[in-house]
């Protein structure tokens, strides 16, 4: 191991010794320094020097030896052109940014380094200053406050200007703009810098010139010279050297007597040329002003405003004198004086007076024209024209009153036109009395007159005729409408009572059908109305006030009952017992289009609710029969064949056109036979209808019992009153049109009788056609024409014609109740 170290140490020591000798050689080569001088702000690419020539180098060696420029402690402002060996400006050089301190010399140090072998050349580049900076004041505006009492010769220091340049390019002198009050004194410091003082030359007067604006200019010594400016603003401070001054020493003015307190007489305005507290003035009375004057007039110490303070009466004093001073607020206050003379002007200062006697505060509206309301007297304490007065009534052309002069200074207030409380219920009568002074004075007096009501207006309805529509089947007690009348009178003359004027229709009083609330006129229905029984009502309602005597008026009320689809169509032909099937027998040889039967249904409603149409609900063979939906005729659509069953079943529905629609059905069983039994003669086979089922019978018995009891009661009352009894016809109650019709006769299976009836109109007449078809083909037609009526019923009567040879039956007819 020691052997290896012995071999390594000698090579290391040899290298260290070689490096030391190389550094010593290079240091010796770099001891020589080359200096150049250039001005600052040279353009880029400007020529500085030829380094190859100055350093004795071959231009070609600059490239070969990799020449480079190393600037010490600064940016690289320079560069070497290796092709020509020239030193060039790479970037503009600002001397003030390189040399911050204000020294006359400024150097930029750099090294030129060559390799192979290494060689270093020291270069110093001196940057010479040029006049590229103008003087600048640290404060562009300087403010100075100088009292106007400052003596001439006083000095004031000013902020000096600075210049980044050095030497001759630095600040050389200062200039001040022209002024007769100020100049400057320039001082030079130990470092050569210039300082300036402002010197006061004369006496300042703030009232003449309050602010002085000067311009201070600093100029350097460069060529051409540069300059900078600053403003000097001098505020002259005030001293109390001026006394207050009034615009004139004596003021004269007029004031009317009885001027209201607070009335401005005049405003004094003294002026002081000073400012601040030296110009703040205080006004006051001097000792020469009497106490009486000070009691009548007030003086505002700040504004100098003179106002009326007491009552000024011309009869007591015709003029006043005030001696007033204005004093400023300076340390040594100064004052000014003036005299104010006030002359009092006489006025018409006494108002006329109105006195009302024997006044009435209320009158009824029916008083006669000429009625006395009040006695009025007028007076005025003034004399001459100021004491002459005139009394007028404001708005007399619109009022039903007038003034009548009864004697000197006295007037009567009378009613001149008829009064109507409903037009005007209260009057505010204004009496105006005016004197003839200049200007005239006037006084008003108001009399409030209330007009009392009398019952002179009858109630009035908003309409003379009321039409009210009521849908049938209404609830008893339903509100129909509200009938209200208006009465412009007051109190009990205005309180209205409503009632129905009694009227009997078909032994029925209106008060049993309708009721009216006597207080508010609400009209109610007391029963449920049926359009099929009663269509309309016409009666009168009276409104009566509570006056003495009472007044009333009436209005006509027309109640129209509107139809409701509440009746189911009733099938009257072909007739069948309740729940039974209608059987019809026809020969199988019947031709196409043969009328088998005709379904007739009636509906007690009206218009669309009574319009009945017919439909096939069920049919055993749709190809064999047809039904006319309007007249209910059932006809064959083809001839019978041997395949057709001998019995056919049809279900017919009769439906009205109401909303919702109501309907009834009938089932018809049609049997076909080879031959039909014939009658020996043409006979009429009417059907018999019977409305009297068990329910109807009970109803008739009940109604008869009630009617009998009512008749007995009436007879008893008549006997008790010893009056001659009056005969009273009993009216049988109408039968129930919704009861089921029962059949009392039987129809033979070998013959058929077809009732053919068509309802033309519910409120026109019945049209009935009875067609009897016999085996011989003989036909008997019966066609009665029925007059109009309010309803119908079916009754059974015995047949007058004897029965046929095949059956014994009774005829039935359809009758109309009148």
PDB file of N, CA and C in Angstrom, residues 731-779:
ATOM      1  N   UNK A 731    -164.392  20.159  -6.790  1.00  0.00           N
ATOM      2  CA  UNK A 731    -163.644  19.795  -7.997  1.00  0.00           C
ATOM      3  C   UNK A 731    -162.843  18.555  -7.717  1.00  0.00           C
ATOM      4  N   UNK A 732    -163.066  17.619  -8.550  1.00  0.00           N
ATOM      5  CA  UNK A 732    -162.342  16.370  -8.368  1.00  0.00           C
ATOM      6  C   UNK A 732    -160.871  16.573  -8.695  1.00  0.00           C
ATOM      7  N   UNK A 733    -160.035  15.999  -7.919  1.00  0.00           N
ATOM      8  CA  UNK A 733    -158.604  16.145  -8.209  1.00  0.00           C
ATOM      9  C   UNK A 733    -158.255  15.455  -9.507  1.00  0.00           C
ATOM     10  N   UNK A 734    -157.327  15.981 -10.216  1.00  0.00           N
ATOM     11  CA  UNK A 734    -156.938  15.372 -11.481  1.00  0.00           C
ATOM     12  C   UNK A 734    -156.287  14.034 -11.258  1.00  0.00           C
ATOM     13  N   UNK A 735    -156.502  13.154 -12.152  1.00  0.00           N
ATOM     14  CA  UNK A 735    -155.882  11.826 -11.983  1.00  0.00           C
ATOM     15  C   UNK A 735    -154.396  11.908 -12.186  1.00  0.00           C
ATOM     16  N   UNK A 736    -153.720  10.946 -11.666  1.00  0.00           N
ATOM     17  CA  UNK A 736    -152.269  10.870 -11.803  1.00  0.00           C
ATOM     18  C   UNK A 736    -151.945  10.360 -13.200  1.00  0.00           C
ATOM     19  N   UNK A 737    -151.238  11.265 -13.969  1.00  0.00           N
ATOM     20  CA  UNK A 737    -150.954  10.917 -15.344  1.00  0.00           C
ATOM     21  C   UNK A 737    -149.831   9.904 -15.451  1.00  0.00           C
ATOM     22  N   UNK A 738    -149.144   9.640 -14.322  1.00  0.00           N
ATOM     23  CA  UNK A 738    -148.047   8.678 -14.373  1.00  0.00           C
ATOM     24  C   UNK A 738    -148.498   7.277 -13.956  1.00  0.00           C
ATOM     25  N   UNK A 739    -149.768   7.144 -13.630  1.00  0.00           N
ATOM     26  CA  UNK A 739    -150.250   5.827 -13.216  1.00  0.00           C
ATOM     27  C   UNK A 739    -150.290   4.875 -14.396  1.00  0.00           C
ATOM     28  N   UNK A 740    -150.226   3.668 -14.092  1.00  0.00           N
ATOM     29  CA  UNK A 740    -150.162   2.644 -15.145  1.00  0.00           C
ATOM     30  C   UNK A 740    -151.564   2.328 -15.637  1.00  0.00           C
ATOM     31  N   UNK A 741    -151.731   2.231 -16.917  1.00  0.00           N
ATOM     32  CA  UNK A 741    -153.032   1.947 -17.540  1.00  0.00           C
ATOM     33  C   UNK A 741    -153.281   0.434 -17.475  1.00  0.00           C
ATOM     34  N   UNK A 742    -154.484   0.105 -16.986  1.00  0.00           N
ATOM     35  CA  UNK A 742    -154.856  -1.324 -16.937  1.00  0.00           C
ATOM     36  C   UNK A 742    -155.844  -1.655 -18.050  1.00  0.00           C
ATOM     37  N   UNK A 743    -155.728  -2.777 -18.532  1.00  0.00           N
ATOM     38  CA  UNK A 743    -156.600  -3.204 -19.648  1.00  0.00           C
ATOM     39  C   UNK A 743    -157.747  -4.047 -19.105  1.00  0.00           C
ATOM     40  N   UNK A 744    -159.007  -3.679 -19.526  1.00  0.00           N
ATOM     41  CA  UNK A 744    -160.191  -4.360 -19.027  1.00  0.00           C
ATOM     42  C   UNK A 744    -160.796  -5.330 -20.049  1.00  0.00           C
ATOM     43  N   UNK A 745    -160.282  -5.328 -21.210  1.00  0.00           N
ATOM     44  CA  UNK A 745    -160.866  -6.197 -22.245  1.00  0.00           C
ATOM     45  C   UNK A 745    -159.817  -7.131 -22.783  1.00  0.00           C
ATOM     46  N   UNK A 746    -160.223  -8.228 -23.290  1.00  0.00           N
ATOM     47  CA  UNK A 746    -159.333  -9.232 -23.853  1.00  0.00           C
ATOM     48  C   UNK A 746    -159.461  -9.228 -25.357  1.00  0.00           C
ATOM     49  N   UNK A 747    -158.359  -9.452 -26.007  1.00  0.00           N
ATOM     50  CA  UNK A 747    -158.338  -9.489 -27.467  1.00  0.00           C
ATOM     51  C   UNK A 747    -158.178 -10.929 -27.894  1.00  0.00           C
ATOM     52  N   UNK A 748    -158.974 -11.315 -28.801  1.00  0.00           N
ATOM     53  CA  UNK A 748    -158.938 -12.704 -29.264  1.00  0.00           C
ATOM     54  C   UNK A 748    -157.651 -12.989 -29.980  1.00  0.00           C
ATOM     55  N   UNK A 749    -157.199 -14.224 -29.896  1.00  0.00           N
ATOM     56  CA  UNK A 749    -155.978 -14.611 -30.584  1.00  0.00           C
ATOM     57  C   UNK A 749    -156.182 -14.691 -32.069  1.00  0.00           C
ATOM     58  N   UNK A 750    -157.421 -14.862 -32.492  1.00  0.00           N
ATOM     59  CA  UNK A 750    -157.706 -15.011 -33.917  1.00  0.00           C
ATOM     60  C   UNK A 750    -157.891 -13.673 -34.593  1.00  0.00           C
ATOM     61  N   UNK A 751    -158.046 -12.604 -33.824  1.00  0.00           N
ATOM     62  CA  UNK A 751    -158.237 -11.263 -34.430  1.00  0.00           C
ATOM     63  C   UNK A 751    -157.350 -10.260 -33.722  1.00  0.00           C
ATOM     64  N   UNK A 752    -157.072  -9.188 -34.371  1.00  0.00           N
ATOM     65  CA  UNK A 752    -156.219  -8.145 -33.778  1.00  0.00           C
ATOM     66  C   UNK A 752    -156.836  -6.786 -34.019  1.00  0.00           C
ATOM     67  N   UNK A 753    -156.740  -5.981 -33.036  1.00  0.00           N
ATOM     68  CA  UNK A 753    -157.202  -4.591 -33.147  1.00  0.00           C
ATOM     69  C   UNK A 753    -156.018  -3.679 -32.849  1.00  0.00           C
ATOM     70  N   UNK A 754    -155.748  -2.809 -33.734  1.00  0.00           N
ATOM     71  CA  UNK A 754    -154.540  -1.948 -33.620  1.00  0.00           C
ATOM     72  C   UNK A 754    -154.976  -0.510 -33.370  1.00  0.00           C
ATOM     73  N   UNK A 755    -154.574   0.024 -32.246  1.00  0.00           N
ATOM     74  CA  UNK A 755    -154.878   1.437 -31.945  1.00  0.00           C
ATOM     75  C   UNK A 755    -153.779   2.296 -32.522  1.00  0.00           C
ATOM     76  N   UNK A 756    -154.126   3.211 -33.340  1.00  0.00           N
ATOM     77  CA  UNK A 756    -153.142   4.057 -34.035  1.00  0.00           C
ATOM     78  C   UNK A 756    -153.393   5.512 -33.632  1.00  0.00           C
ATOM     79  N   UNK A 757    -152.535   6.044 -32.776  1.00  0.00           N
ATOM     80  CA  UNK A 757    -152.708   7.434 -32.326  1.00  0.00           C
ATOM     81  C   UNK A 757    -151.378   8.144 -32.397  1.00  0.00           C
ATOM     82  N   UNK A 758    -151.378   9.340 -32.870  1.00  0.00           N
ATOM     83  CA  UNK A 758    -150.136  10.147 -32.981  1.00  0.00           C
ATOM     84  C   UNK A 758    -150.293  11.434 -32.188  1.00  0.00           C
ATOM     85  N   UNK A 759    -149.327  11.729 -31.287  1.00  0.00           N
ATOM     86  CA  UNK A 759    -149.360  12.966 -30.500  1.00  0.00           C
ATOM     87  C   UNK A 759    -148.771  14.095 -31.329  1.00  0.00           C
ATOM     88  N   UNK A 760    -149.631  15.042 -31.714  1.00  0.00           N
ATOM     89  CA  UNK A 760    -149.160  16.146 -32.561  1.00  0.00           C
ATOM     90  C   UNK A 760    -148.400  17.162 -31.722  1.00  0.00           C
ATOM     91  N   UNK A 761    -148.915  17.585 -30.567  1.00  0.00           N
ATOM     92  CA  UNK A 761    -148.248  18.537 -29.690  1.00  0.00           C
ATOM     93  C   UNK A 761    -148.743  18.309 -28.278  1.00  0.00           C
ATOM     94  N   UNK A 762    -147.844  18.528 -27.257  1.00  0.00           N
ATOM     95  CA  UNK A 762    -148.234  18.278 -25.884  1.00  0.00           C
ATOM     96  C   UNK A 762    -149.287  19.244 -25.402  1.00  0.00           C
ATOM     97  N   UNK A 763    -149.322  20.412 -25.970  1.00  0.00           N
ATOM     98  CA  UNK A 763    -150.317  21.393 -25.563  1.00  0.00           C
ATOM     99  C   UNK A 763    -151.204  21.796 -26.731  1.00  0.00           C
ATOM    100  N   UNK A 764    -151.370  20.937 -27.759  1.00  0.00           N
ATOM    101  CA  UNK A 764    -152.255  21.249 -28.900  1.00  0.00           C
ATOM    102  C   UNK A 764    -153.498  20.373 -28.834  1.00  0.00           C
ATOM    103  N   UNK A 765    -153.434  19.156 -29.319  1.00  0.00           N
ATOM    104  CA  UNK A 765    -154.608  18.246 -29.258  1.00  0.00           C
ATOM    105  C   UNK A 765    -154.118  16.841 -29.526  1.00  0.00           C
ATOM    106  N   UNK A 766    -154.991  15.881 -29.204  1.00  0.00           N
ATOM    107  CA  UNK A 766    -154.723  14.465 -29.504  1.00  0.00           C
ATOM    108  C   UNK A 766    -155.250  14.139 -30.881  1.00  0.00           C
ATOM    109  N   UNK A 767    -154.467  13.326 -31.543  1.00  0.00           N
ATOM    110  CA  UNK A 767    -154.957  12.792 -32.825  1.00  0.00           C
ATOM    111  C   UNK A 767    -154.939  11.274 -32.690  1.00  0.00           C
ATOM    112  N   UNK A 768    -156.103  10.660 -32.746  1.00  0.00           N
ATOM    113  CA  UNK A 768    -156.195   9.196 -32.542  1.00  0.00           C
ATOM    114  C   UNK A 768    -156.806   8.543 -33.768  1.00  0.00           C
ATOM    115  N   UNK A 769    -156.177   7.511 -34.156  1.00  0.00           N
ATOM    116  CA  UNK A 769    -156.669   6.751 -35.312  1.00  0.00           C
ATOM    117  C   UNK A 769    -156.775   5.278 -34.889  1.00  0.00           C
ATOM    118  N   UNK A 770    -157.967   4.772 -34.930  1.00  0.00           N
ATOM    119  CA  UNK A 770    -158.198   3.375 -34.577  1.00  0.00           C
ATOM    120  C   UNK A 770    -158.470   2.581 -35.849  1.00  0.00           C
ATOM    121  N   UNK A 771    -157.658   1.624 -36.080  1.00  0.00           N
ATOM    122  CA  UNK A 771    -157.757   0.822 -37.302  1.00  0.00           C
ATOM    123  C   UNK A 771    -158.103  -0.625 -36.910  1.00  0.00           C
ATOM    124  N   UNK A 772    -159.225  -1.084 -37.425  1.00  0.00           N
ATOM    125  CA  UNK A 772    -159.621  -2.471 -37.154  1.00  0.00           C
ATOM    126  C   UNK A 772    -159.477  -3.273 -38.431  1.00  0.00           C
ATOM    127  N   UNK A 773    -158.686  -4.276 -38.315  1.00  0.00           N
ATOM    128  CA  UNK A 773    -158.457  -5.133 -39.481  1.00  0.00           C
ATOM    129  C   UNK A 773    -159.164  -6.479 -39.245  1.00  0.00           C
ATOM    130  N   UNK A 774    -159.974  -6.822 -40.185  1.00  0.00           N
ATOM    131  CA  UNK A 774    -160.710  -8.089 -40.062  1.00  0.00           C
ATOM    132  C   UNK A 774    -160.237  -9.074 -41.109  1.00  0.00           C
ATOM    133  N   UNK A 775    -160.733 -10.233 -40.997  1.00  0.00           N
ATOM    134  CA  UNK A 775    -160.339 -11.281 -41.941  1.00  0.00           C
ATOM    135  C   UNK A 775    -160.802 -10.941 -43.345  1.00  0.00           C
ATOM    136  N   UNK A 776    -161.957 -10.148 -43.432  1.00  0.00           N
ATOM    137  CA  UNK A 776    -162.454  -9.787 -44.750  1.00  0.00           C
ATOM    138  C   UNK A 776    -161.749  -8.576 -45.328  1.00  0.00           C
ATOM    139  N   UNK A 777    -160.876  -7.959 -44.540  1.00  0.00           N
ATOM    140  CA  UNK A 777    -160.154  -6.787 -45.050  1.00  0.00           C
ATOM    141  C   UNK A 777    -160.934  -5.505 -44.910  1.00  0.00           C
ATOM    142  N   UNK A 778    -162.105  -5.553 -44.158  1.00  0.00           N
ATOM    143  CA  UNK A 778    -162.877  -4.338 -43.967  1.00  0.00           C
ATOM    144  C   UNK A 778    -162.244  -3.504 -42.858  1.00  0.00           C
ATOM    145  N   UNK A 779    -162.257  -2.145 -43.018  1.00  0.00           N
ATOM    146  CA  UNK A 779    -161.584  -1.224 -42.091  1.00  0.00           C
ATOM    147  C   UNK A 779    -162.587  -0.216 -41.578  1.00  0.00           C
TER     148      UNK A 779
END
